[in-house]
CSV table of N, CA and C in Angstrom, one decimal:
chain,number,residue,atom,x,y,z
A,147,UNK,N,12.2,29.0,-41.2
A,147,UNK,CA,13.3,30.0,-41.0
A,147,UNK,C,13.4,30.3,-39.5
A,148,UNK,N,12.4,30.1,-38.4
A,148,UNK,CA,12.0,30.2,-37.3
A,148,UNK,C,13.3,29.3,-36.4
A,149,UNK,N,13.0,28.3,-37.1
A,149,UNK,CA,13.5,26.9,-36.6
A,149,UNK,C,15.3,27.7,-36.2
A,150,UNK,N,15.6,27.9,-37.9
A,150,UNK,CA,16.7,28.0,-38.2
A,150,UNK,C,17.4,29.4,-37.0
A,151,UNK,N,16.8,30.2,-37.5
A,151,UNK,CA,17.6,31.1,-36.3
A,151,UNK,C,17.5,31.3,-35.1
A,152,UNK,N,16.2,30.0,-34.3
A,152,UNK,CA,16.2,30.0,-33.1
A,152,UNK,C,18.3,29.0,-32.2
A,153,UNK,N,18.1,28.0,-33.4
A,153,UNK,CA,19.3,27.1,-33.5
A,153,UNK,C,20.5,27.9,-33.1
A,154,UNK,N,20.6,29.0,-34.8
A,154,UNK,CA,21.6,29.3,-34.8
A,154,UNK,C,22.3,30.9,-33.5
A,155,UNK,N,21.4,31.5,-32.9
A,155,UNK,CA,21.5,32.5,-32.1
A,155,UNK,C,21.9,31.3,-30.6
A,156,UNK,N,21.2,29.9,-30.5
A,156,UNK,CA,21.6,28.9,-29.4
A,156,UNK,C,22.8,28.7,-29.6
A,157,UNK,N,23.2,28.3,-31.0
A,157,UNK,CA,24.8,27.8,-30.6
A,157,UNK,C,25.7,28.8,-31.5
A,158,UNK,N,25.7,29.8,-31.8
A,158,UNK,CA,26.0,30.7,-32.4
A,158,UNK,C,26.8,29.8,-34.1
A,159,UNK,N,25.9,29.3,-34.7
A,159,UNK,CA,26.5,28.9,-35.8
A,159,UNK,C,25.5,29.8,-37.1
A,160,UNK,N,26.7,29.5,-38.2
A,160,UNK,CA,26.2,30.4,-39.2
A,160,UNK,C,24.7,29.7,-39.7
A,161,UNK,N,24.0,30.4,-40.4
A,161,UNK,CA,22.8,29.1,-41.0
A,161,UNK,C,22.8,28.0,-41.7
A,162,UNK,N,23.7,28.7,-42.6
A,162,UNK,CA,24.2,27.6,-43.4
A,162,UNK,C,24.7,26.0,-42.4
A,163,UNK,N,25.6,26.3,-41.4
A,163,UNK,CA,26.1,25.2,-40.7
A,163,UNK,C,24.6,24.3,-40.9
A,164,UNK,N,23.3,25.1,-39.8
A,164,UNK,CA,22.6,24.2,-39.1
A,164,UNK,C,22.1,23.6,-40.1
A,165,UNK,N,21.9,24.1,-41.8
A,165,UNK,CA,21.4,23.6,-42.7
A,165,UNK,C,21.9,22.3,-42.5
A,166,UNK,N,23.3,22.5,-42.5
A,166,UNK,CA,23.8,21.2,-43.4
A,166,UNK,C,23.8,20.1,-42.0
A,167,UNK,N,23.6,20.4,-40.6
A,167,UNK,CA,23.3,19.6,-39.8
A,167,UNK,C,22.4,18.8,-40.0
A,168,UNK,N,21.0,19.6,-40.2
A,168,UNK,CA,19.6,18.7,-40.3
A,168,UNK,C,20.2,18.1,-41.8
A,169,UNK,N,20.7,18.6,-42.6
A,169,UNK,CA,20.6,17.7,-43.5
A,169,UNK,C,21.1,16.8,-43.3
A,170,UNK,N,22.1,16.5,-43.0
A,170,UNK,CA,22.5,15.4,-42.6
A,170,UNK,C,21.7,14.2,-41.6
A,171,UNK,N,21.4,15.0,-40.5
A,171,UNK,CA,20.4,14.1,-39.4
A,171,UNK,C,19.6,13.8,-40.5
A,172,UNK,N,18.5,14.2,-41.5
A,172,UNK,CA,17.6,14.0,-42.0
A,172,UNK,C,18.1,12.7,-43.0
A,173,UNK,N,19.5,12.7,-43.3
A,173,UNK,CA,19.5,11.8,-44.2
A,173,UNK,C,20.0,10.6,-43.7
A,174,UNK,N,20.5,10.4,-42.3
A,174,UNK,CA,21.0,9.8,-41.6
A,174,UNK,C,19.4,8.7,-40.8
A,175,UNK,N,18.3,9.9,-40.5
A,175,UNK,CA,16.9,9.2,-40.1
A,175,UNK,C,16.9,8.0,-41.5
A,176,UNK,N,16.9,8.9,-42.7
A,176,UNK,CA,16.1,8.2,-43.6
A,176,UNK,C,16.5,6.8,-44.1
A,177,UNK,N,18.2,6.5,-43.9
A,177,UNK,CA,19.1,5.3,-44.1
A,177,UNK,C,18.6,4.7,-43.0
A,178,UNK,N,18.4,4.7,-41.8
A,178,UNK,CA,18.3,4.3,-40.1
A,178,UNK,C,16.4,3.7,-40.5
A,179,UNK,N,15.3,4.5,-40.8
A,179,UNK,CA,14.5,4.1,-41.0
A,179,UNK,C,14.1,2.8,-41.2
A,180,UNK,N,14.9,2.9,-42.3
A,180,UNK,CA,14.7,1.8,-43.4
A,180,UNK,C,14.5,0.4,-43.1
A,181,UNK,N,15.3,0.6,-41.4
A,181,UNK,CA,15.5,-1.0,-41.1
A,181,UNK,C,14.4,-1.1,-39.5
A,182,UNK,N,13.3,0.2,-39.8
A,182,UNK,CA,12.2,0.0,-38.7
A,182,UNK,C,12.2,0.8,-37.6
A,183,UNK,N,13.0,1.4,-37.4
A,183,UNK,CA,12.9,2.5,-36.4
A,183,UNK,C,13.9,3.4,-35.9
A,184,UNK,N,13.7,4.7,-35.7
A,184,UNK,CA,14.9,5.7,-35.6
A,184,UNK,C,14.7,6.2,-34.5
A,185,UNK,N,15.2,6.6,-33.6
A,185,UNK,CA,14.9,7.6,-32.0
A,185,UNK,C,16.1,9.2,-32.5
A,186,UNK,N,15.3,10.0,-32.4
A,186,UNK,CA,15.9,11.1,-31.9
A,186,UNK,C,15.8,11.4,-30.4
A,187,UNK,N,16.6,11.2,-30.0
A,187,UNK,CA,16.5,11.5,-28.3
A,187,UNK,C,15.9,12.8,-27.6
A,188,UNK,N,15.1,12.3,-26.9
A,188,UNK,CA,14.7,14.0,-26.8
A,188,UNK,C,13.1,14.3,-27.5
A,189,UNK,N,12.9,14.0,-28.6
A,189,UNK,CA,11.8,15.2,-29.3
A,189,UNK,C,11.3,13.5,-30.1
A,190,UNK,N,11.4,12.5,-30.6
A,190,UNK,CA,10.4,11.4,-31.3
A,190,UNK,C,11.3,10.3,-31.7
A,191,UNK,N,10.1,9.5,-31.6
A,191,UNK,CA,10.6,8.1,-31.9
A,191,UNK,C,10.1,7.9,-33.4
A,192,UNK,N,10.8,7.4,-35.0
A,192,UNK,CA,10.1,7.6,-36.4
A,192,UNK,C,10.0,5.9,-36.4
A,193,UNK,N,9.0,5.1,-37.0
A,193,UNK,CA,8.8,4.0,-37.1
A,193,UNK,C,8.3,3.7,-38.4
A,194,UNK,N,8.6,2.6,-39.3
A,194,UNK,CA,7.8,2.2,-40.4
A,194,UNK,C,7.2,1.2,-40.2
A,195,UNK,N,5.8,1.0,-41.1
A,195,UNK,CA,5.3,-0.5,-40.6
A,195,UNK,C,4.7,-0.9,-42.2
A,196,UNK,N,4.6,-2.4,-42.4
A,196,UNK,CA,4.3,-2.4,-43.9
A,196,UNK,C,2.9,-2.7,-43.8
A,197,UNK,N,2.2,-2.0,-44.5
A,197,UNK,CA,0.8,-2.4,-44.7
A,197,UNK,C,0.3,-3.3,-45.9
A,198,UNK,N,-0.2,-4.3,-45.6
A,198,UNK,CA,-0.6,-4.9,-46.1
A,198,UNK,C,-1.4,-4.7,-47.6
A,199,UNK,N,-1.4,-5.6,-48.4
A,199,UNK,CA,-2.3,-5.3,-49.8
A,199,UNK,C,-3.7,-5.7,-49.7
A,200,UNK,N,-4.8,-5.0,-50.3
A,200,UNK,CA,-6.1,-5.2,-50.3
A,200,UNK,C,-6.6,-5.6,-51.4
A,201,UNK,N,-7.7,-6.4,-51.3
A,201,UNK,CA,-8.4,-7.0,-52.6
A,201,UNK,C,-9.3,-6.1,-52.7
A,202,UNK,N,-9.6,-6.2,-53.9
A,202,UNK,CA,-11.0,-5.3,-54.4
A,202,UNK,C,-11.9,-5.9,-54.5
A,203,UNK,N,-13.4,-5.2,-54.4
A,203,UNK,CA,-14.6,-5.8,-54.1
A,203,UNK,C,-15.6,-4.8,-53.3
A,204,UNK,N,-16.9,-4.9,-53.1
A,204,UNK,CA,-17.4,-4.4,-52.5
A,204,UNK,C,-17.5,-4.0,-51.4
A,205,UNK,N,-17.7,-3.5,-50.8
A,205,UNK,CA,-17.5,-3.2,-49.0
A,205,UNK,C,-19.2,-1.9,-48.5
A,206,UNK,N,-19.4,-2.2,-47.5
A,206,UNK,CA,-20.2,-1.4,-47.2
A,206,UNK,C,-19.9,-0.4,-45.7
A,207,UNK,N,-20.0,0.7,-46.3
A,207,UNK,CA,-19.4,1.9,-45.6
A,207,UNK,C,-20.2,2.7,-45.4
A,208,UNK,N,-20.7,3.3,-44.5
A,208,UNK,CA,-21.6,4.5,-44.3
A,208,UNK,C,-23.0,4.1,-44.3
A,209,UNK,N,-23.2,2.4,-44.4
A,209,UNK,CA,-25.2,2.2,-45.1
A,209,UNK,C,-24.8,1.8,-46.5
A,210,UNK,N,-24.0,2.2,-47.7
A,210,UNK,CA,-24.0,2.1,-48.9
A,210,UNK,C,-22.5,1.3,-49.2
A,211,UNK,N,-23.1,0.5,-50.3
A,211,UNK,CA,-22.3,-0.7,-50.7
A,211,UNK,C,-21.2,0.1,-51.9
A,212,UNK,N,-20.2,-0.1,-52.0
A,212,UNK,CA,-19.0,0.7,-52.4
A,212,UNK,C,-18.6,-0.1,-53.6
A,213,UNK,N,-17.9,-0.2,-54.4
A,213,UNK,CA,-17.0,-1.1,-55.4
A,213,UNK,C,-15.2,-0.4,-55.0
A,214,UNK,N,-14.5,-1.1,-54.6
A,214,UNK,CA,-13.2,-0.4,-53.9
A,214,UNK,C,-12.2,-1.7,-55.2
A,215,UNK,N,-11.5,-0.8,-55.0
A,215,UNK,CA,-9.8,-1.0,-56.0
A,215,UNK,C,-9.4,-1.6,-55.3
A,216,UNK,N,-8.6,-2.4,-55.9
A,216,UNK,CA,-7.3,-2.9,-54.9
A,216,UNK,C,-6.2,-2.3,-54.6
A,217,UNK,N,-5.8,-2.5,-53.7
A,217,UNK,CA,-4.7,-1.7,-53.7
A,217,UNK,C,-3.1,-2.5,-53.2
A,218,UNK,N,-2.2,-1.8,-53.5
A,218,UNK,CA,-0.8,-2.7,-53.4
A,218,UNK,C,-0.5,-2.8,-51.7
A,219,UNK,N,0.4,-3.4,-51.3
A,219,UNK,CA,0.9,-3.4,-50.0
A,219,UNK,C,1.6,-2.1,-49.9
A,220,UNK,N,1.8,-1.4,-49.2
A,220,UNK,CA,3.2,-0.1,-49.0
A,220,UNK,C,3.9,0.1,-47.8
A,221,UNK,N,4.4,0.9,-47.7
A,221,UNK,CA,5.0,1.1,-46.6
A,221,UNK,C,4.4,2.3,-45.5
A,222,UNK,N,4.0,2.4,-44.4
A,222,UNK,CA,3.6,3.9,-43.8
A,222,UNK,C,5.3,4.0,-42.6
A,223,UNK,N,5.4,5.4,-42.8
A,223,UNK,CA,6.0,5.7,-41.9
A,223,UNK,C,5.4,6.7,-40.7
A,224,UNK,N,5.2,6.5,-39.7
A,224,UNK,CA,5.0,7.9,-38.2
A,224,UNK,C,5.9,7.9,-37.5
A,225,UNK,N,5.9,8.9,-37.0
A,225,UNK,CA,6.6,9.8,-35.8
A,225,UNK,C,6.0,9.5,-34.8
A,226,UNK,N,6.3,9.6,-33.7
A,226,UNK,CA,5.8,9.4,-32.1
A,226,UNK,C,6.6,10.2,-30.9
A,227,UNK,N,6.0,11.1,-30.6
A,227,UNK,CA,6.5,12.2,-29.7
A,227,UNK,C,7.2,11.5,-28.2
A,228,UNK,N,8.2,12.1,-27.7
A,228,UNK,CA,8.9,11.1,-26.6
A,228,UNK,C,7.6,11.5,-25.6
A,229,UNK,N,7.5,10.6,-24.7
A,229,UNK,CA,6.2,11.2,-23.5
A,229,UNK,C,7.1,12.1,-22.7
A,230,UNK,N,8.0,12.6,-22.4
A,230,UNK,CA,8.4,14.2,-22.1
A,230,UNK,C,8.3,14.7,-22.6
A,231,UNK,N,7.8,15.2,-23.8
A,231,UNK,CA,7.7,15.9,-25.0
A,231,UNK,C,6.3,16.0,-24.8
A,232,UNK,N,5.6,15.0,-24.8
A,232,UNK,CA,3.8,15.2,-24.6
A,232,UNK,C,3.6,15.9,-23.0
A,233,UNK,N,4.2,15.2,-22.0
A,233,UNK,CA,3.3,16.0,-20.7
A,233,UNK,C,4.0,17.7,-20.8
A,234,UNK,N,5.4,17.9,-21.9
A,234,UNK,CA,5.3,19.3,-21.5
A,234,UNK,C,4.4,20.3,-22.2
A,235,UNK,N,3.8,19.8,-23.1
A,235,UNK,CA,3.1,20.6,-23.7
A,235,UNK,C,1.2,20.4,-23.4
């Protein structure tokens, strides 16, 4: 709610407006994503990368030998702060 009425006292819009701005931006990232990377200018760069699928089997972790699942390939998505955004803070 912080977010929201810092926004809207900046550009004098009702809340509801800035709602339906980010909603939008938000849904406009998430179509844009899809195809590997989004920049908001200013505040982050959003990237996806596909991770790979694992076989199952033993592994040793810590000293002690594990029995691990397999697991499917997926998708991870991060964010990455612009580097003006990192040296200001």
């Amino acid at each position: 709610d912080r977010f929201f009425f810092k926004k809207k006292t900046a550009y004098e819009m009702k809340k509801g407006e800035v709602t339906k701005v980010l909603n939008s931006l938000a849904a406009v990232a998430a179509k844009e994503v899809k195809k590997g990377k989004f920049v908001i200018p200013g505040v982050c760069m959003i990237k996806t990368r596909l991770k790979p699928a694992t076989k199952a089997g033993k592994r040793e972790m810590f000293g002690k030998v594990c029995v691990v699942k397999a697991k499917p390939a997926k998708t991870v998505v991060k964010a990455f702060p612009v580097a003006a955004l990192k040296k200001s803070v």
